[in-house]
mmCIF file with all atom_site columns, C-alpha atoms in Angstrom:
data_model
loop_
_atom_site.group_PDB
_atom_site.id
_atom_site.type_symbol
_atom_site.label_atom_id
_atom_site.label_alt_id
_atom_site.label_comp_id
_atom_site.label_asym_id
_atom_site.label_entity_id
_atom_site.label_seq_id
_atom_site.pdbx_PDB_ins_code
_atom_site.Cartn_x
_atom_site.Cartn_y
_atom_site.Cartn_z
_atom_site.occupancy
_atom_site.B_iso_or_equiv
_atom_site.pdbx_formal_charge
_atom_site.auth_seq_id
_atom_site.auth_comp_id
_atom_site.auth_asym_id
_atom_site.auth_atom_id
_atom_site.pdbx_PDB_model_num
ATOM 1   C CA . UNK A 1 1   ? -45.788 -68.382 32.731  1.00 0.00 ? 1   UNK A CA 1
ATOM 2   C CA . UNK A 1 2   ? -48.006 -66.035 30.628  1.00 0.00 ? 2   UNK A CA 1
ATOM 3   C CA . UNK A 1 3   ? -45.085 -63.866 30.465  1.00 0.00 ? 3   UNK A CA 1
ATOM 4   C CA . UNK A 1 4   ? -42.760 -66.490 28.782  1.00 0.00 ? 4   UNK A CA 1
ATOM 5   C CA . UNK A 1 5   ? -45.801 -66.770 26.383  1.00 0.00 ? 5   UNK A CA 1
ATOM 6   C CA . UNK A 1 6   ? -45.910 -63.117 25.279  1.00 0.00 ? 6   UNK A CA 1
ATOM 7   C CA . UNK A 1 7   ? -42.019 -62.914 24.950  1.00 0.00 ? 7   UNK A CA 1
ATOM 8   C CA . UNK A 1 8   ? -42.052 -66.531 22.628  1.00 0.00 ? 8   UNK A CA 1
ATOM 9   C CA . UNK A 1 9   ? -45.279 -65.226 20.385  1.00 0.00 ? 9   UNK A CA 1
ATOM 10  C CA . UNK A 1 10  ? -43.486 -61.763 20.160  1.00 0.00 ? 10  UNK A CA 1
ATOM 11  C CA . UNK A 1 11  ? -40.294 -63.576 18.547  1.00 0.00 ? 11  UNK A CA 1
ATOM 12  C CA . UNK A 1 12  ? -42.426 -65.581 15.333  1.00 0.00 ? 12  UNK A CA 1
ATOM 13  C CA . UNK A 1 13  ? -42.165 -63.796 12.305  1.00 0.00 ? 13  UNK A CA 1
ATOM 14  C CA . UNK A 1 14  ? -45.487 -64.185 10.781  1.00 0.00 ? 14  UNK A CA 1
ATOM 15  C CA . UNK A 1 15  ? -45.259 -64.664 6.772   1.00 0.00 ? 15  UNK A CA 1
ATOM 16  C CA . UNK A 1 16  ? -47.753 -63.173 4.712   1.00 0.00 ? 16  UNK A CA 1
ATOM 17  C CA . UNK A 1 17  ? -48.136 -63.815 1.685   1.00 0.00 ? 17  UNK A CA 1
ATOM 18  C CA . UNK A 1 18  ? -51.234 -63.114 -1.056  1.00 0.00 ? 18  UNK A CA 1
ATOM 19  C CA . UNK A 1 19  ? -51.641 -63.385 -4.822  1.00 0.00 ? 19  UNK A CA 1
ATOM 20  C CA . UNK A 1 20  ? -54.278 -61.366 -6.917  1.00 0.00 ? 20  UNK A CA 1
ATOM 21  C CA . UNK A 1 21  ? -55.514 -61.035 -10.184 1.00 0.00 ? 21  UNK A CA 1
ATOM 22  C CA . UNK A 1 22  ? -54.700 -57.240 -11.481 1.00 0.00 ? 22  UNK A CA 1
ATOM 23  C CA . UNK A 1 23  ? -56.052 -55.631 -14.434 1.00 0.00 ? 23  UNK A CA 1
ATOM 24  C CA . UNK A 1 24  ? -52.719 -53.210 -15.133 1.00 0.00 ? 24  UNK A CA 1
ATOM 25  C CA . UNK A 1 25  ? -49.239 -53.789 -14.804 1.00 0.00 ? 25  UNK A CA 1
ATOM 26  C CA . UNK A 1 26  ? -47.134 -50.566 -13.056 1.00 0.00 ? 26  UNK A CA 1
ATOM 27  C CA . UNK A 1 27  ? -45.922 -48.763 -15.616 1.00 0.00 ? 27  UNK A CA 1
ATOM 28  C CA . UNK A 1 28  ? -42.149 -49.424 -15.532 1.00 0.00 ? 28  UNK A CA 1
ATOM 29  C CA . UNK A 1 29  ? -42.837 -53.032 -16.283 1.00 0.00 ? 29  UNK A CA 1
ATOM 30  C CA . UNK A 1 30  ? -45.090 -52.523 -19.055 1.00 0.00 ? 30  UNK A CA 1
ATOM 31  C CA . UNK A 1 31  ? -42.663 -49.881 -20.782 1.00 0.00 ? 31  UNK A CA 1
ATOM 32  C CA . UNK A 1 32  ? -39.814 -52.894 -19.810 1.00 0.00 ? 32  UNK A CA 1
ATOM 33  C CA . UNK A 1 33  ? -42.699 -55.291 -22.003 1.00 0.00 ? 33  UNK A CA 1
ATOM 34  C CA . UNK A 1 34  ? -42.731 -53.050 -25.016 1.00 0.00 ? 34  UNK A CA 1
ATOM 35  C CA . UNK A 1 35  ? -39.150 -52.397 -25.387 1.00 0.00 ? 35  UNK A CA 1
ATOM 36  C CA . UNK A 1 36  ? -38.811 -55.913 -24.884 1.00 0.00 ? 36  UNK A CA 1
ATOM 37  C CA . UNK A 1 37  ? -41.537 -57.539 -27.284 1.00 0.00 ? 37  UNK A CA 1
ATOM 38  C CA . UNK A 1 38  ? -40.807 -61.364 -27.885 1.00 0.00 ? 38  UNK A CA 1
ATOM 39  C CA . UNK A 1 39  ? -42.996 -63.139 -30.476 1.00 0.00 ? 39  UNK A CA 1
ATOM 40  C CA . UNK A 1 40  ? -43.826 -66.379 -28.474 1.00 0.00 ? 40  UNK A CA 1
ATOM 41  C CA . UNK A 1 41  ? -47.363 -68.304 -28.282 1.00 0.00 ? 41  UNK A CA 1
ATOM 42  C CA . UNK A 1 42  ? -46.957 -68.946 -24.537 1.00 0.00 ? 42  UNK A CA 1
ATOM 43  C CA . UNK A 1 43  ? -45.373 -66.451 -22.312 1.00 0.00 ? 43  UNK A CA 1
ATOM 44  C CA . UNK A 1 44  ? -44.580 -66.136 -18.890 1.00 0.00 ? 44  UNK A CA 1
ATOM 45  C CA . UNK A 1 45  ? -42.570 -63.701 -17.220 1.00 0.00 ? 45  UNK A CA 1
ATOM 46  C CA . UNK A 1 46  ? -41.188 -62.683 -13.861 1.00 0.00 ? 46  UNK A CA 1
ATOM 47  C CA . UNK A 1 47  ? -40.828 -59.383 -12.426 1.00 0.00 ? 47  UNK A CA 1
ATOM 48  C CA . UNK A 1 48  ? -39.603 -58.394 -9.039  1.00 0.00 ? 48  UNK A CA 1
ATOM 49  C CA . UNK A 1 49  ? -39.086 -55.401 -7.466  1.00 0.00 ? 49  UNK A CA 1
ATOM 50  C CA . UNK A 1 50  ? -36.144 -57.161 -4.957  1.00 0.00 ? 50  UNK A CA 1
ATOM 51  C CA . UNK A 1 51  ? -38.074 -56.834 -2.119  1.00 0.00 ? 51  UNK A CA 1
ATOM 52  C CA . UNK A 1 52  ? -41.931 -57.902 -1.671  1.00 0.00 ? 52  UNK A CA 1
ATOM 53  C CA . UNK A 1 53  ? -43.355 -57.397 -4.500  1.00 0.00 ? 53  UNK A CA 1
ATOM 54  C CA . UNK A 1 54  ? -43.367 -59.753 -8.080  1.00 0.00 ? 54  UNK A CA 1
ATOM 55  C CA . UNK A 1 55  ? -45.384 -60.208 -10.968 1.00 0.00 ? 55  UNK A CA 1
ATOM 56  C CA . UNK A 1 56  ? -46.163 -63.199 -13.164 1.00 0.00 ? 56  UNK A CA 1
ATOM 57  C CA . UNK A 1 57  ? -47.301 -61.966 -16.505 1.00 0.00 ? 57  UNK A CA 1
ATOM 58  C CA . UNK A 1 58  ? -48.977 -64.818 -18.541 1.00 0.00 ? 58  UNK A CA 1
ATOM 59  C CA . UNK A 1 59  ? -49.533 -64.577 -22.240 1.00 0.00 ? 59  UNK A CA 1
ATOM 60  C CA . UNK A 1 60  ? -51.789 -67.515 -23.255 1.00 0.00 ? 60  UNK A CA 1
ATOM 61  C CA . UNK A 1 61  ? -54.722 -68.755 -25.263 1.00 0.00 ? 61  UNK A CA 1
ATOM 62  C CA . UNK A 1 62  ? -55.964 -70.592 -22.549 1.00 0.00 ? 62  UNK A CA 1
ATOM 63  C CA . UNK A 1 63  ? -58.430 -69.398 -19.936 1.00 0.00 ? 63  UNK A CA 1
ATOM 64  C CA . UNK A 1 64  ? -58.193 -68.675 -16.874 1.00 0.00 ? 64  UNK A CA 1
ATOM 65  C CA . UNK A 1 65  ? -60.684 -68.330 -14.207 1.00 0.00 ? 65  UNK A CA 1
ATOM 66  C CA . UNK A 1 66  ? -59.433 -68.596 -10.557 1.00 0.00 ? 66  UNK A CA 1
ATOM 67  C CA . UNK A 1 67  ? -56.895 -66.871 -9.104  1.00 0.00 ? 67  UNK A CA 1
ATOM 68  C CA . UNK A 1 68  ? -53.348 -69.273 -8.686  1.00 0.00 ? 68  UNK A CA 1
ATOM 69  C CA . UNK A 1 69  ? -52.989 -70.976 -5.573  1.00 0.00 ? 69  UNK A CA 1
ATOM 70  C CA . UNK A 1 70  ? -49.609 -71.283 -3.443  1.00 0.00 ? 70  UNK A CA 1
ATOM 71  C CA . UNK A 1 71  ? -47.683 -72.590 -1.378  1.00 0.00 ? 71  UNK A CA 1
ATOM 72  C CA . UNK A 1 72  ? -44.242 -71.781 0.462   1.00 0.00 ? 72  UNK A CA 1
ATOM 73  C CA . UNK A 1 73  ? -41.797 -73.355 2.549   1.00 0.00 ? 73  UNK A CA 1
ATOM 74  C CA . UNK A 1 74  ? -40.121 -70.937 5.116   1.00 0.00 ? 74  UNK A CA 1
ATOM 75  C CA . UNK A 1 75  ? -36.809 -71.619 3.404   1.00 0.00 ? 75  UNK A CA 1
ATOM 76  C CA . UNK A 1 76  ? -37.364 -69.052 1.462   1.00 0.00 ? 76  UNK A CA 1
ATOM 77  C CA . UNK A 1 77  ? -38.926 -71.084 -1.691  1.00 0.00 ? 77  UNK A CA 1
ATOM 78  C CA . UNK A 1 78  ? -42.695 -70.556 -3.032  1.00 0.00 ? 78  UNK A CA 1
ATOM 79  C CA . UNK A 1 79  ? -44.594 -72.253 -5.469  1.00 0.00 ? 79  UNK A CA 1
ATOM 80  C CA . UNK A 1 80  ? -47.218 -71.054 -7.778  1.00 0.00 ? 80  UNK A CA 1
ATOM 81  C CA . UNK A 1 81  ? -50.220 -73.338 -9.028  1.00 0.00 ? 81  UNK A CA 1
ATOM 82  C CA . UNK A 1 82  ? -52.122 -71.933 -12.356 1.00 0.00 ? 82  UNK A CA 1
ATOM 83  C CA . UNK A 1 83  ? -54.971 -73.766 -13.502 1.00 0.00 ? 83  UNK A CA 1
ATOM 84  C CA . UNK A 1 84  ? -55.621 -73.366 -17.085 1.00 0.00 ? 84  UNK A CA 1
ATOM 85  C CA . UNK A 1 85  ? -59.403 -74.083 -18.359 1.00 0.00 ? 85  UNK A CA 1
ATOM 86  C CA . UNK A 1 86  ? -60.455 -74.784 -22.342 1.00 0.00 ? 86  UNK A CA 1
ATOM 87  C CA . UNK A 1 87  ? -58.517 -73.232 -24.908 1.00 0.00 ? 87  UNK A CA 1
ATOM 88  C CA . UNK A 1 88  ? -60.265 -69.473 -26.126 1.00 0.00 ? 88  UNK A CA 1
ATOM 89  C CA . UNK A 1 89  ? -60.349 -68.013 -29.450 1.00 0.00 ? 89  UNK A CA 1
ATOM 90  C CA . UNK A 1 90  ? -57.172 -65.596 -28.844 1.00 0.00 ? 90  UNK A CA 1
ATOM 91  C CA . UNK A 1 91  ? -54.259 -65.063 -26.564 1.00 0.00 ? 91  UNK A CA 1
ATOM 92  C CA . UNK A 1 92  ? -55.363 -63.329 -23.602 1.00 0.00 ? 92  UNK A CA 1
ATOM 93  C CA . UNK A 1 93  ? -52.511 -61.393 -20.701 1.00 0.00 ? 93  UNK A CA 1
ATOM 94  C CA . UNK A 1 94  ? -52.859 -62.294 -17.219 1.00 0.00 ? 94  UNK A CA 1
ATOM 95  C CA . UNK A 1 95  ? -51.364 -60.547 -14.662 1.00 0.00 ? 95  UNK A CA 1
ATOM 96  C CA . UNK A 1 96  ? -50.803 -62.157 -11.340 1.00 0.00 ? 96  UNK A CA 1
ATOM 97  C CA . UNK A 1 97  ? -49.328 -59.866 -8.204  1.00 0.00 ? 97  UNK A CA 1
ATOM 98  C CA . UNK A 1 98  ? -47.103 -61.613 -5.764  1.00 0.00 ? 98  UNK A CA 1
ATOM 99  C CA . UNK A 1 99  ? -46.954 -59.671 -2.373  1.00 0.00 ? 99  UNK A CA 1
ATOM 100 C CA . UNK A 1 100 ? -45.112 -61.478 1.079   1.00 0.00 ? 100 UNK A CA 1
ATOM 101 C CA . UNK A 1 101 ? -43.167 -59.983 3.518   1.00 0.00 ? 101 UNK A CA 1
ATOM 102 C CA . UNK A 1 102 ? -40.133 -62.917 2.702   1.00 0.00 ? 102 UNK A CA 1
ATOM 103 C CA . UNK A 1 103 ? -37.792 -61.803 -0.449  1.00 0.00 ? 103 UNK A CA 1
ATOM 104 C CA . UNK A 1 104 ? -38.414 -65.424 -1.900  1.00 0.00 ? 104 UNK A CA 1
ATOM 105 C CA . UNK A 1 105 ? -34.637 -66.727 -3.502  1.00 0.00 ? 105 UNK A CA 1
ATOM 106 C CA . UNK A 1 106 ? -36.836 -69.718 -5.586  1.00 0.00 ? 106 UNK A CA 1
ATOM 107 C CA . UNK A 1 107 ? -40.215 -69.304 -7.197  1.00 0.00 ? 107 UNK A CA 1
ATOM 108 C CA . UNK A 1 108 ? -41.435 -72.449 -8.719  1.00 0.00 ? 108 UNK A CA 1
ATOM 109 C CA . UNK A 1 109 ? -44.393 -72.572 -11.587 1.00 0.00 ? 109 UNK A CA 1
ATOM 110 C CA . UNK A 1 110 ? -47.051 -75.036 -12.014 1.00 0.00 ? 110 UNK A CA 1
ATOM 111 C CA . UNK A 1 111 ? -49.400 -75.321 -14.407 1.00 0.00 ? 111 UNK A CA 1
ATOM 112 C CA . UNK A 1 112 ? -52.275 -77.555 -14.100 1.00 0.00 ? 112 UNK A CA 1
ATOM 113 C CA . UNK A 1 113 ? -49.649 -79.219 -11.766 1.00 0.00 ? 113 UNK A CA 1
ATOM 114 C CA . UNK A 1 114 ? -46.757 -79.800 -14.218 1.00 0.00 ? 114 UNK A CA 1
ATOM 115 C CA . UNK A 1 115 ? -43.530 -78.151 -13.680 1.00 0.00 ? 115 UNK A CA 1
ATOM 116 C CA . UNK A 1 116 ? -43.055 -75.079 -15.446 1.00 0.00 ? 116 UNK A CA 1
ATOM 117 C CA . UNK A 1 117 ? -40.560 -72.307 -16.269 1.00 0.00 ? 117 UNK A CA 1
ATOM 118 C CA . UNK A 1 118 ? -40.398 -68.642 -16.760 1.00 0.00 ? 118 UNK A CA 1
ATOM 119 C CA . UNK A 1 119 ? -39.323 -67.339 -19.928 1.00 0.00 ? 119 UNK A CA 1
ATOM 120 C CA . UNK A 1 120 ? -38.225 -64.436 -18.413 1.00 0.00 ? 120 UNK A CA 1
ATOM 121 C CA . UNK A 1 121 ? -36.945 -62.772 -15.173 1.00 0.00 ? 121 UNK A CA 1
ATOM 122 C CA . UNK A 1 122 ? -36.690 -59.488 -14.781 1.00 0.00 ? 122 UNK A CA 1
ATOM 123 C CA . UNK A 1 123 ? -35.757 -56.898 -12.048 1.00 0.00 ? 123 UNK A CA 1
ATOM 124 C CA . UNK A 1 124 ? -37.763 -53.500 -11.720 1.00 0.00 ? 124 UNK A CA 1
#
């Protein structure tokens, strides 16, 4: 019996998956950023690397304080949740770092729970 209990638990993948707030963005992306400068009020962007690792880079004038929750299915889909606060006197970058050991084929956006897209998706 404990046997068959070590050989299941040995076959379940276990996902993780955690989202921070970083102060820099690697360099490749931010050399893809100014190359790439589009005049917008509100800006979000995706980078991924293709494998683990994405970024959400969020150009707004509205603040925010806690780090985005998520959420993911183990179909391969994940959903971000940003929570914007009062509006501050000037556009302000946030950079968000995606890491999970599942190459995710759909991110979805939320912010202040309503349905959002990226502006851009890019590929490092």
């Amino acid at each position: 019996m404990l046997m068959s209990i070590l050989i299941v638990s040995g076959c379940v993948e276990v996902t993780t998956t955690s989202i921070s707030i970083e102060k820099n963005l690697p360099k490749k992306i931010e050399k893809i950023l100014q190359e790439n400068s589009i005049d917008k009020e509100n800006l979000i962007q995706l980078f991924s690397n293709g494998k683990d690792t994405y970024y959400i880079v969020y150009e707004t004038n509205n603040r925010i304080d806690d780090i985005p929750g998520y959420s993911y299915t183990f179909d391969s889909e994940v959903t971000i949740n940003i929570s914007e606060g009062e509006e501050a006197d000037k556009i302000s970058r946030y950079i968000f770092k995606l890491t999970s050991n599942i190459n995710y084929k759909t991110i979805n956006l939320k912010l202040n729970g309503n349905p959002a897209s990226f502006d851009v998706v890019t590929h490092y």
